[in-house]
């Protein structure tokens, strides 16, 4: 693919709730751009962007897949992201590096739970968006209600630039409110749309909708406001320019309609992507810290700036080795150049650089410059969130934050021969997935793996067995509990060993205080007078962190601040290992004095059921220690919103199916940790491997 002028580059993500039609929309975009020559279907298991065997078997997107396509002399770099909450990390790291997003909504359901999650993620990174109300051909499709749900549930400013012509089986096309033309498609054909006069029966509605669009633009655009108030006709070029400013500044979201499965609405969506979403040149400078000076620095999107990029995704490729996907924010380099992994302080040579299309690849021969999203082959040190920079102008960019895993299973090899294989495979998988964690149970000797949900771990295990050919016994999924201190306390740890010759001596005192739920762990130092020599302080802090790995209940301690405040040393016997052990002992002492609460993960649960089953669903959730937040009516079904402990939700899919004769559905995502109300919460957390 020939390199495109940066002003004509768009780096976008396709994001949505599961089953909103995200991958189908991406497949149509690629087809109409000429990137693929056969439309793949998710339900047939041949969607090109869902290339993993696990994706095609389950009909869902699991990993974010990158590709590039061309439309009207623009290069569109696309990342198709998962919709299932268990794989939200893929969305997080994609949004970190994208300039714009297409948010797909189901026209029947409007905003759904995962829609809210991805929208908040996009808000966190100030990603400009356009919205695509998909599935307008479904029974119960309601464009106006979907737009209103975006306004009410997301707190957004949706600005429809289209209205649908017909709905459900009668959906034929849209009215382009900028051009004031009807755009219609032959039913389920791949021929171009036809433009013409707006049907008389919806002309008044279209005129009103256009006026509302202009009003929305007038609120943030003085030029539009002036002409609007004076009753002047506003040229379409000025409307497009205003819509672009609205979108790029994240003050509003243009809304479009269509049905991707029936090939209706894709061309106008592509036009909206190129017309309204920003190029890399439109983005503000990236900010980071110079590791040599500690000063904050900026890098502008320009060729003459020092090179800076962030590695946002790692893939263990069985043929090419380690692949590091990266986004370039400033400067340019040639393939084969040496860059500095500033996070690890290691140099890397970008010997081979690839442009990806799902699992296919094209080697890059020309220069690599700001705005590019590419993959480097054979990088040794890069991990997710690491910064790559010009060695002469180092910079550390803000890394990517990921949620903590909430479900754990035990795993053990079936034979001694599989022991090394399983450790190597788990290490590779953890490099790929920052929400996948590996640990060990000291009491049982088992290896524990933790992830974001049952499906997440199911996919991990399937990959272990299928890709890495590891034979293993797998335990039942268990909740990942935490501990949190109840009150402030202090603790002291003294490690003294005298056995003739040189002994060991370390003495550490700490202050401990609980932090707000969700705050995580902070370790600080406040040592005066040289009570602990400077060379031993890092060892003491390492010991503190190790002490937090297992609290009085044997669980990881979180939401706590530990400050190293004092200690003492021996001129001869003190060592790093002694201070590390003393630091761990000090934390253990402080936690015993504070006492701890067992914390359990709470899930936001949304259940959709016919009216006759609402009572049974409410009773069932209450029995699971759930708090019901409310119910709502939507297109003949009732929506039940609740907050429920994860520990009680295992197997709920089967329970709901049985209670509603298969007519109920639910979605669930992690909300927060809370003090467990279950007396037995910490009992039997780790079950033996079966």
CSV table of C-alpha atoms in Angstrom, one decimal, residues 122-362:
chain,number,residue,atom,x,y,z
A,122,UNK,CA,-13.1,6.9,24.8
A,123,UNK,CA,-14.0,9.8,27.1
A,124,UNK,CA,-10.9,9.1,29.1
A,125,UNK,CA,-8.7,9.5,26.1
A,126,UNK,CA,-10.8,12.3,24.5
A,127,UNK,CA,-11.3,10.3,21.3
A,128,UNK,CA,-13.6,12.0,18.7
A,129,UNK,CA,-16.4,9.8,17.6
A,130,UNK,CA,-19.2,9.3,15.1
A,131,UNK,CA,-22.1,7.0,15.9
A,132,UNK,CA,-23.7,4.4,13.6
A,133,UNK,CA,-27.2,3.2,14.6
A,134,UNK,CA,-27.0,-0.2,13.0
A,135,UNK,CA,-29.7,-2.9,12.4
A,136,UNK,CA,-32.3,-0.5,11.3
A,137,UNK,CA,-34.0,-3.5,9.5
A,138,UNK,CA,-34.7,-5.3,12.8
A,139,UNK,CA,-38.1,-5.6,14.3
A,140,UNK,CA,-38.4,-2.9,17.0
A,141,UNK,CA,-35.7,-0.7,15.4
A,142,UNK,CA,-36.1,2.9,16.7
A,143,UNK,CA,-33.6,5.5,15.5
A,144,UNK,CA,-35.0,8.4,17.6
A,145,UNK,CA,-35.0,6.3,20.8
A,146,UNK,CA,-31.5,5.1,20.1
A,147,UNK,CA,-30.3,8.7,19.7
A,148,UNK,CA,-32.1,9.7,22.9
A,149,UNK,CA,-30.4,6.8,24.8
A,150,UNK,CA,-27.0,8.2,23.7
A,151,UNK,CA,-28.0,11.6,25.1
A,152,UNK,CA,-29.5,10.3,28.4
A,153,UNK,CA,-27.3,7.3,29.3
A,154,UNK,CA,-24.0,8.6,28.0
A,155,UNK,CA,-24.4,12.3,28.7
A,156,UNK,CA,-23.3,12.9,25.1
A,157,UNK,CA,-24.3,15.5,22.5
A,158,UNK,CA,-25.6,13.4,19.6
A,159,UNK,CA,-26.2,15.3,16.4
A,160,UNK,CA,-28.1,13.3,13.8
A,161,UNK,CA,-26.8,14.1,10.3
A,162,UNK,CA,-29.2,11.6,8.8
A,163,UNK,CA,-32.7,10.3,9.4
A,164,UNK,CA,-33.9,6.8,8.3
A,165,UNK,CA,-36.3,6.3,5.4
A,166,UNK,CA,-38.5,3.5,6.8
A,167,UNK,CA,-37.7,1.0,9.5
A,168,UNK,CA,-37.7,-2.7,10.2
A,169,UNK,CA,-38.6,-4.6,6.9
A,170,UNK,CA,-39.4,-1.3,5.3
A,171,UNK,CA,-35.9,0.3,5.9
A,172,UNK,CA,-34.8,1.6,2.4
A,173,UNK,CA,-32.2,4.3,3.1
A,174,UNK,CA,-31.5,7.6,4.8
A,175,UNK,CA,-32.0,11.3,4.3
A,176,UNK,CA,-28.7,13.1,4.1
A,177,UNK,CA,-29.5,16.3,6.2
A,178,UNK,CA,-26.4,18.1,5.0
A,179,UNK,CA,-27.1,17.6,1.3
A,180,UNK,CA,-30.9,17.3,1.8
A,181,UNK,CA,-31.1,14.3,-0.4
A,182,UNK,CA,-32.6,10.9,-0.1
A,183,UNK,CA,-30.1,8.1,-0.3
A,184,UNK,CA,-31.6,4.6,-1.0
A,185,UNK,CA,-30.1,1.2,-1.7
A,186,UNK,CA,-31.5,-1.8,-3.6
A,187,UNK,CA,-32.4,-4.5,-1.2
A,188,UNK,CA,-29.4,-6.6,-0.1
A,189,UNK,CA,-27.4,-5.7,-3.2
A,190,UNK,CA,-23.9,-4.4,-3.5
A,191,UNK,CA,-24.6,-1.8,-6.1
A,192,UNK,CA,-24.1,1.9,-5.3
A,193,UNK,CA,-26.8,3.9,-3.6
A,194,UNK,CA,-29.2,6.1,-5.5
A,195,UNK,CA,-29.5,9.8,-4.6
A,196,UNK,CA,-32.7,11.7,-5.3
A,197,UNK,CA,-35.5,13.8,-4.0
A,198,UNK,CA,-36.7,13.3,-0.4
A,199,UNK,CA,-40.1,11.5,-0.3
A,200,UNK,CA,-42.9,13.8,0.2
A,201,UNK,CA,-44.2,11.9,3.3
A,202,UNK,CA,-41.0,12.6,5.3
A,203,UNK,CA,-40.0,16.0,3.8
A,204,UNK,CA,-41.4,17.9,6.8
A,205,UNK,CA,-39.7,15.6,9.2
A,206,UNK,CA,-36.4,15.9,7.3
A,207,UNK,CA,-36.7,19.7,7.3
A,208,UNK,CA,-37.2,19.8,11.1
A,209,UNK,CA,-34.3,17.4,11.6
A,210,UNK,CA,-32.0,19.6,9.5
A,211,UNK,CA,-33.0,22.6,11.5
A,212,UNK,CA,-32.2,20.8,14.7
A,213,UNK,CA,-28.8,19.8,13.3
A,214,UNK,CA,-28.0,23.4,12.4
A,215,UNK,CA,-29.2,24.6,15.9
A,216,UNK,CA,-26.8,22.1,17.5
A,217,UNK,CA,-23.9,23.5,15.4
A,218,UNK,CA,-24.9,27.1,16.1
A,219,UNK,CA,-24.5,26.4,19.9
A,220,UNK,CA,-20.7,25.9,19.4
A,221,UNK,CA,-20.0,27.7,16.1
A,222,UNK,CA,-20.4,31.5,16.0
A,223,UNK,CA,-20.4,31.7,12.2
A,224,UNK,CA,-23.2,29.2,11.9
A,225,UNK,CA,-25.1,30.9,14.7
A,226,UNK,CA,-25.0,34.2,12.9
A,227,UNK,CA,-26.3,32.9,9.7
A,228,UNK,CA,-28.9,30.7,11.4
A,229,UNK,CA,-30.3,33.7,13.4
A,230,UNK,CA,-30.4,35.8,10.3
A,231,UNK,CA,-32.3,33.1,8.4
A,232,UNK,CA,-29.5,32.7,5.8
A,233,UNK,CA,-29.0,29.5,3.8
A,234,UNK,CA,-25.9,27.9,5.0
A,235,UNK,CA,-23.7,26.2,2.3
A,236,UNK,CA,-23.1,22.5,2.8
A,237,UNK,CA,-19.3,23.1,2.8
A,238,UNK,CA,-19.7,25.3,5.8
A,239,UNK,CA,-22.0,22.7,7.5
A,240,UNK,CA,-19.4,20.0,6.9
A,241,UNK,CA,-16.6,22.2,8.2
A,242,UNK,CA,-18.6,23.0,11.3
A,243,UNK,CA,-19.5,19.3,11.9
A,244,UNK,CA,-15.8,18.5,11.6
A,245,UNK,CA,-14.9,21.1,14.3
A,246,UNK,CA,-17.7,19.8,16.5
A,247,UNK,CA,-16.4,16.2,16.2
A,248,UNK,CA,-12.7,16.9,16.5
A,249,UNK,CA,-13.2,19.1,19.6
A,250,UNK,CA,-15.3,16.3,21.2
A,251,UNK,CA,-18.2,18.7,21.6
A,252,UNK,CA,-20.6,16.5,19.7
A,253,UNK,CA,-21.1,13.2,17.9
A,254,UNK,CA,-22.5,13.0,14.3
A,255,UNK,CA,-25.1,10.2,14.2
A,256,UNK,CA,-25.8,8.0,11.1
A,257,UNK,CA,-28.1,5.1,10.4
A,258,UNK,CA,-28.0,1.9,8.4
A,259,UNK,CA,-27.9,-1.9,8.4
A,260,UNK,CA,-24.5,-3.3,7.8
A,261,UNK,CA,-25.7,-6.8,7.2
A,262,UNK,CA,-27.9,-5.6,4.3
A,263,UNK,CA,-25.1,-3.3,3.0
A,264,UNK,CA,-27.1,-0.1,3.6
A,265,UNK,CA,-25.4,3.0,5.1
A,266,UNK,CA,-21.8,2.0,4.7
A,267,UNK,CA,-20.7,4.5,2.0
A,268,UNK,CA,-22.1,7.5,3.9
A,269,UNK,CA,-20.4,6.2,7.0
A,270,UNK,CA,-17.1,6.1,5.2
A,271,UNK,CA,-17.7,9.6,4.0
A,272,UNK,CA,-18.3,10.7,7.6
A,273,UNK,CA,-15.1,9.0,8.7
A,274,UNK,CA,-13.0,10.9,6.2
A,275,UNK,CA,-15.0,14.2,6.5
A,276,UNK,CA,-15.4,14.5,10.3
A,277,UNK,CA,-12.8,12.4,12.2
A,278,UNK,CA,-9.4,13.9,12.7
A,279,UNK,CA,-6.1,13.2,11.0
A,280,UNK,CA,-2.9,12.8,13.1
A,281,UNK,CA,-2.2,16.4,12.3
A,282,UNK,CA,-5.4,17.5,14.1
A,283,UNK,CA,-4.3,15.8,17.3
A,284,UNK,CA,-2.7,17.8,20.2
A,285,UNK,CA,0.9,17.2,21.0
A,286,UNK,CA,1.7,14.1,23.1
A,287,UNK,CA,3.1,14.7,26.6
A,288,UNK,CA,5.8,12.7,28.4
A,289,UNK,CA,8.7,12.9,30.8
A,290,UNK,CA,12.3,13.1,29.9
A,291,UNK,CA,13.9,10.2,31.9
A,292,UNK,CA,17.2,12.0,32.2
A,293,UNK,CA,16.0,15.3,33.6
A,294,UNK,CA,12.5,14.4,34.9
A,295,UNK,CA,11.1,17.4,33.0
A,296,UNK,CA,7.8,17.2,31.2
A,297,UNK,CA,8.2,17.5,27.4
A,298,UNK,CA,5.8,17.7,24.4
A,299,UNK,CA,6.1,16.1,21.0
A,300,UNK,CA,4.1,17.6,18.1
A,301,UNK,CA,2.8,15.5,15.2
A,302,UNK,CA,5.5,16.6,12.8
A,303,UNK,CA,8.3,15.0,10.7
A,304,UNK,CA,11.0,17.3,12.2
A,305,UNK,CA,10.2,16.3,15.8
A,306,UNK,CA,12.2,13.5,17.6
A,307,UNK,CA,10.8,10.0,17.1
A,308,UNK,CA,8.3,8.8,19.7
A,309,UNK,CA,5.9,5.9,19.7
A,310,UNK,CA,4.1,3.6,22.2
A,311,UNK,CA,3.8,-0.2,22.0
A,312,UNK,CA,0.2,-0.9,22.6
A,313,UNK,CA,-0.1,-4.6,21.8
A,314,UNK,CA,2.2,-7.6,22.0
A,315,UNK,CA,1.6,-10.9,20.0
A,316,UNK,CA,3.6,-14.1,20.3
A,317,UNK,CA,3.7,-15.1,16.7
A,318,UNK,CA,4.6,-18.8,16.2
A,319,UNK,CA,6.5,-18.0,12.9
A,320,UNK,CA,7.8,-14.4,13.2
A,321,UNK,CA,8.4,-14.4,17.0
A,322,UNK,CA,7.4,-11.5,19.1
A,323,UNK,CA,5.3,-8.8,17.4
A,324,UNK,CA,5.0,-5.4,18.9
A,325,UNK,CA,2.2,-3.2,17.5
A,326,UNK,CA,3.1,0.5,17.9
A,327,UNK,CA,1.6,3.9,17.2
A,328,UNK,CA,4.0,6.7,16.1
A,329,UNK,CA,3.2,10.1,17.6
A,330,UNK,CA,6.1,12.2,16.3
A,331,UNK,CA,9.1,12.2,14.0
A,332,UNK,CA,10.1,9.6,11.4
A,333,UNK,CA,12.6,6.8,11.0
A,334,UNK,CA,13.6,4.3,8.4
A,335,UNK,CA,13.0,0.5,8.7
A,336,UNK,CA,16.1,-1.0,10.3
A,337,UNK,CA,16.7,2.0,12.6
A,338,UNK,CA,17.6,1.7,16.3
A,339,UNK,CA,15.2,3.1,18.8
A,340,UNK,CA,15.3,3.2,22.6
A,341,UNK,CA,12.7,1.4,24.7
A,342,UNK,CA,12.7,4.2,27.2
A,343,UNK,CA,10.5,2.3,29.7
A,344,UNK,CA,13.0,-0.6,29.9
A,345,UNK,CA,16.1,1.6,29.0
A,346,UNK,CA,17.1,-0.9,26.3
A,347,UNK,CA,17.8,-0.3,22.6
A,348,UNK,CA,15.9,-2.1,19.9
A,349,UNK,CA,16.5,-2.4,16.2
A,350,UNK,CA,13.4,-2.3,14.1
A,351,UNK,CA,14.7,-4.8,11.6
A,352,UNK,CA,11.4,-5.7,10.0
A,353,UNK,CA,8.2,-3.5,10.2
A,354,UNK,CA,4.9,-4.8,9.0
A,355,UNK,CA,1.5,-3.3,8.1
A,356,UNK,CA,-1.2,-5.7,9.3
A,357,UNK,CA,-4.4,-6.9,7.8
A,358,UNK,CA,-5.8,-9.2,10.6
A,359,UNK,CA,-3.4,-12.1,10.5
A,360,UNK,CA,-1.9,-11.1,7.1
A,361,UNK,CA,1.0,-8.8,6.8
A,362,UNK,CA,2.8,-6.5,4.3
